[in-house]
PDB file of C-alpha atoms in Angstrom:
ATOM      1  CA  GLN X   1     134.205  80.256  81.725  1.00  0.00           C
ATOM      2  CA  VAL X   2     137.204  81.789  80.026  1.00  0.00           C
ATOM      3  CA  GLN X   3     136.735  82.635  76.388  1.00  0.00           C
ATOM      4  CA  LEU X   4     139.159  84.070  73.873  1.00  0.00           C
ATOM      5  CA  VAL X   5     137.626  84.979  70.539  1.00  0.00           C
ATOM      6  CA  GLU X   6     139.804  86.011  67.615  1.00  0.00           C
ATOM      7  CA  SER X   7     138.634  88.056  64.674  1.00  0.00           C
ATOM      8  CA  GLY X   8     140.052  90.040  61.801  1.00  0.00           C
ATOM      9  CA  GLY X   9     141.493  87.290  59.678  1.00  0.00           C
ATOM     10  CA  GLY X  10     140.868  87.010  55.988  1.00  0.00           C
ATOM     11  CA  LEU X  11     142.394  87.011  52.546  1.00  0.00           C
ATOM     12  CA  VAL X  12     144.937  89.710  51.787  1.00  0.00           C
ATOM     13  CA  GLN X  13     147.470  90.298  49.052  1.00  0.00           C
ATOM     14  CA  ALA X  14     151.179  90.081  49.678  1.00  0.00           C
ATOM     15  CA  GLY X  15     152.415  93.412  50.944  1.00  0.00           C
ATOM     16  CA  GLY X  16     149.102  94.214  52.539  1.00  0.00           C
ATOM     17  CA  SER X  17     148.118  94.697  56.145  1.00  0.00           C
ATOM     18  CA  LEU X  18     145.518  93.541  58.595  1.00  0.00           C
ATOM     19  CA  ARG X  19     144.739  93.724  62.266  1.00  0.00           C
ATOM     20  CA  LEU X  20     143.750  90.724  64.309  1.00  0.00           C
ATOM     21  CA  SER X  21     141.748  91.144  67.483  1.00  0.00           C
ATOM     22  CA  CYS X  22     141.196  88.833  70.418  1.00  0.00           C
ATOM     23  CA  ALA X  23     138.434  89.577  72.884  1.00  0.00           C
ATOM     24  CA  ALA X  24     138.758  87.931  76.282  1.00  0.00           C
ATOM     25  CA  SER X  25     136.131  87.227  78.896  1.00  0.00           C
ATOM     26  CA  GLY X  26     135.852  85.216  82.089  1.00  0.00           C
ATOM     27  CA  LEU X  27     139.258  86.194  83.438  1.00  0.00           C
ATOM     28  CA  THR X  28     140.910  89.183  85.022  1.00  0.00           C
ATOM     29  CA  PHE X  29     142.461  90.330  81.795  1.00  0.00           C
ATOM     30  CA  ARG X  30     145.160  92.553  83.261  1.00  0.00           C
ATOM     31  CA  HIS X  31     146.614  89.603  85.192  1.00  0.00           C
ATOM     32  CA  TYR X  32     147.576  87.800  81.997  1.00  0.00           C
ATOM     33  CA  TYR X  33     150.296  87.947  79.458  1.00  0.00           C
ATOM     34  CA  MET X  34     148.694  87.684  76.055  1.00  0.00           C
ATOM     35  CA  GLY X  35     150.267  85.908  73.140  1.00  0.00           C
ATOM     36  CA  TRP X  36     149.669  85.257  69.474  1.00  0.00           C
ATOM     37  CA  PHE X  37     150.581  81.981  67.825  1.00  0.00           C
ATOM     38  CA  ARG X  38     150.063  80.628  64.360  1.00  0.00           C
ATOM     39  CA  GLN X  39     149.904  77.266  62.687  1.00  0.00           C
ATOM     40  CA  ALA X  40     150.336  76.744  58.980  1.00  0.00           C
ATOM     41  CA  PRO X  41     149.163  73.599  57.198  1.00  0.00           C
ATOM     42  CA  GLY X  42     151.494  70.711  57.905  1.00  0.00           C
ATOM     43  CA  LYS X  43     153.528  72.679  60.421  1.00  0.00           C
ATOM     44  CA  GLU X  44     153.720  72.969  64.165  1.00  0.00           C
ATOM     45  CA  ARG X  45     152.206  75.863  66.001  1.00  0.00           C
ATOM     46  CA  GLU X  46     154.721  78.648  66.431  1.00  0.00           C
ATOM     47  CA  PHE X  47     155.036  81.685  68.608  1.00  0.00           C
ATOM     48  CA  VAL X  48     154.381  85.028  66.956  1.00  0.00           C
ATOM     49  CA  ALA X  49     154.242  87.714  69.626  1.00  0.00           C
ATOM     50  CA  ALA X  50     153.376  88.366  73.248  1.00  0.00           C
ATOM     51  CA  VAL X  51     152.665  91.411  75.356  1.00  0.00           C
ATOM     52  CA  SER X  52     153.053  91.887  79.093  1.00  0.00           C
ATOM     53  CA  ARG X  53     150.195  92.490  81.456  1.00  0.00           C
ATOM     54  CA  PHE X  54     150.142  96.251  81.165  1.00  0.00           C
ATOM     55  CA  GLY X  55     151.474  96.478  77.647  1.00  0.00           C
ATOM     56  CA  LEU X  56     154.886  97.795  78.662  1.00  0.00           C
ATOM     57  CA  SER X  57     156.924  95.123  76.930  1.00  0.00           C
ATOM     58  CA  ALA X  58     156.521  92.839  73.969  1.00  0.00           C
ATOM     59  CA  GLU X  59     158.283  89.930  72.345  1.00  0.00           C
ATOM     60  CA  TYR X  60     158.234  88.969  68.683  1.00  0.00           C
ATOM     61  CA  ALA X  61     159.332  86.042  66.650  1.00  0.00           C
ATOM     62  CA  ASP X  62     162.149  86.867  64.265  1.00  0.00           C
ATOM     63  CA  SER X  63     159.898  86.031  61.345  1.00  0.00           C
ATOM     64  CA  VAL X  64     157.528  88.898  62.122  1.00  0.00           C
ATOM     65  CA  LYS X  65     159.754  91.373  63.918  1.00  0.00           C
ATOM     66  CA  GLY X  66     159.599  94.755  62.257  1.00  0.00           C
ATOM     67  CA  ARG X  67     156.372  93.906  60.469  1.00  0.00           C
ATOM     68  CA  SER X  68     154.052  93.298  63.386  1.00  0.00           C
ATOM     69  CA  THR X  69     152.920  95.108  66.482  1.00  0.00           C
ATOM     70  CA  ILE X  70     151.142  93.547  69.423  1.00  0.00           C
ATOM     71  CA  ALA X  71     149.109  95.779  71.688  1.00  0.00           C
ATOM     72  CA  ARG X  72     146.442  95.447  74.311  1.00  0.00           C
ATOM     73  CA  ASP X  73     143.582  97.510  75.619  1.00  0.00           C
ATOM     74  CA  ASN X  74     142.864  96.362  79.142  1.00  0.00           C
ATOM     75  CA  ALA X  75     139.756  98.524  79.330  1.00  0.00           C
ATOM     76  CA  LYS X  76     138.318  96.511  76.452  1.00  0.00           C
ATOM     77  CA  ASN X  77     139.811  93.143  77.429  1.00  0.00           C
ATOM     78  CA  THR X  78     141.252  92.941  73.953  1.00  0.00           C
ATOM     79  CA  VAL X  79     144.649  92.198  72.472  1.00  0.00           C
ATOM     80  CA  TYR X  80     145.593  93.067  68.902  1.00  0.00           C
ATOM     81  CA  LEU X  81     148.127  91.971  66.364  1.00  0.00           C
ATOM     82  CA  GLN X  82     148.781  94.508  63.630  1.00  0.00           C
ATOM     83  CA  MET X  83     150.541  92.957  60.677  1.00  0.00           C
ATOM     84  CA  SER X  84     151.966  94.679  57.636  1.00  0.00           C
ATOM     85  CA  SER X  85     154.117  93.769  54.650  1.00  0.00           C
ATOM     86  CA  LEU X  86     152.404  90.423  54.687  1.00  0.00           C
ATOM     87  CA  LYS X  87     154.031  87.495  52.952  1.00  0.00           C
ATOM     88  CA  PRO X  88     152.573  84.229  51.697  1.00  0.00           C
ATOM     89  CA  GLU X  89     154.482  82.455  54.459  1.00  0.00           C
ATOM     90  CA  ASP X  90     152.356  84.344  56.974  1.00  0.00           C
ATOM     91  CA  THR X  91     149.412  82.226  55.879  1.00  0.00           C
ATOM     92  CA  ALA X  92     148.206  80.314  58.920  1.00  0.00           C
ATOM     93  CA  VAL X  93     145.527  80.006  61.522  1.00  0.00           C
ATOM     94  CA  TYR X  94     146.288  82.593  64.166  1.00  0.00           C
ATOM     95  CA  TYR X  95     145.474  81.907  67.803  1.00  0.00           C
ATOM     96  CA  CYS X  96     145.531  84.128  70.827  1.00  0.00           C
ATOM     97  CA  ALA X  97     146.386  82.781  74.246  1.00  0.00           C
ATOM     98  CA  ALA X  98     146.494  83.920  77.871  1.00  0.00           C
ATOM     99  CA  GLY X  99     148.952  82.931  80.561  1.00  0.00           C
ATOM    100  CA  THR X 100     149.999  84.169  83.976  1.00  0.00           C
ATOM    101  CA  ASP X 101     153.706  83.304  84.044  1.00  0.00           C
ATOM    102  CA  GLY X 102     155.237  85.302  81.233  1.00  0.00           C
ATOM    103  CA  ALA X 103     155.676  85.757  77.527  1.00  0.00           C
ATOM    104  CA  MET X 104     157.297  82.350  77.186  1.00  0.00           C
ATOM    105  CA  GLY X 105     154.344  80.592  78.725  1.00  0.00           C
ATOM    106  CA  PRO X 106     152.866  78.289  79.615  1.00  0.00           C
ATOM    107  CA  TYR X 107     149.624  79.581  78.234  1.00  0.00           C
ATOM    108  CA  ASP X 108     146.504  78.506  80.024  1.00  0.00           C
ATOM    109  CA  TYR X 109     143.750  79.513  77.648  1.00  0.00           C
ATOM    110  CA  TRP X 110     143.436  79.529  73.892  1.00  0.00           C
ATOM    111  CA  GLY X 111     141.085  80.930  71.347  1.00  0.00           C
ATOM    112  CA  GLN X 112     139.561  79.089  68.422  1.00  0.00           C
ATOM    113  CA  GLY X 113     141.751  80.740  65.824  1.00  0.00           C
ATOM    114  CA  THR X 114     141.230  82.958  62.813  1.00  0.00           C
ATOM    115  CA  GLN X 115     142.469  82.186  59.316  1.00  0.00           C
ATOM    116  CA  VAL X 116     144.904  84.527  57.616  1.00  0.00           C
ATOM    117  CA  THR X 117     145.627  83.842  53.972  1.00  0.00           C
ATOM    118  CA  VAL X 118     148.171  85.897  52.049  1.00  0.00           C
ATOM    119  CA  SER X 119     148.077  85.581  48.282  1.00  0.00           C
ATOM    120  CA  SER X 120     151.027  86.101  45.976  1.00  0.00           C
TER     121      SER X 120
END
């Protein structure tokens, strides 16, 4: 069974930083592109960032570019999203996902999400 488990969310002040982690199991981790998505209340889920299978390339949404870094540690089957200069509009449930085709998806597996709340 494939499992993706996010952690690291919480309440932070605007301008602060946090690192989200996603631990994967039940799949050959290095075969998968890993992505981060988020969904704010009343909004559709949106793409945040993705990293290629060996961490050599990454894609970011314009809304987080320059403020976020996605990275992966294939030895630990873990992907990270480091976020800084956080804004209230970053408030959302953040999900990690795994897919074999590429950064643009489709994504085959999804985690349960972790809440990030940024206060003003």
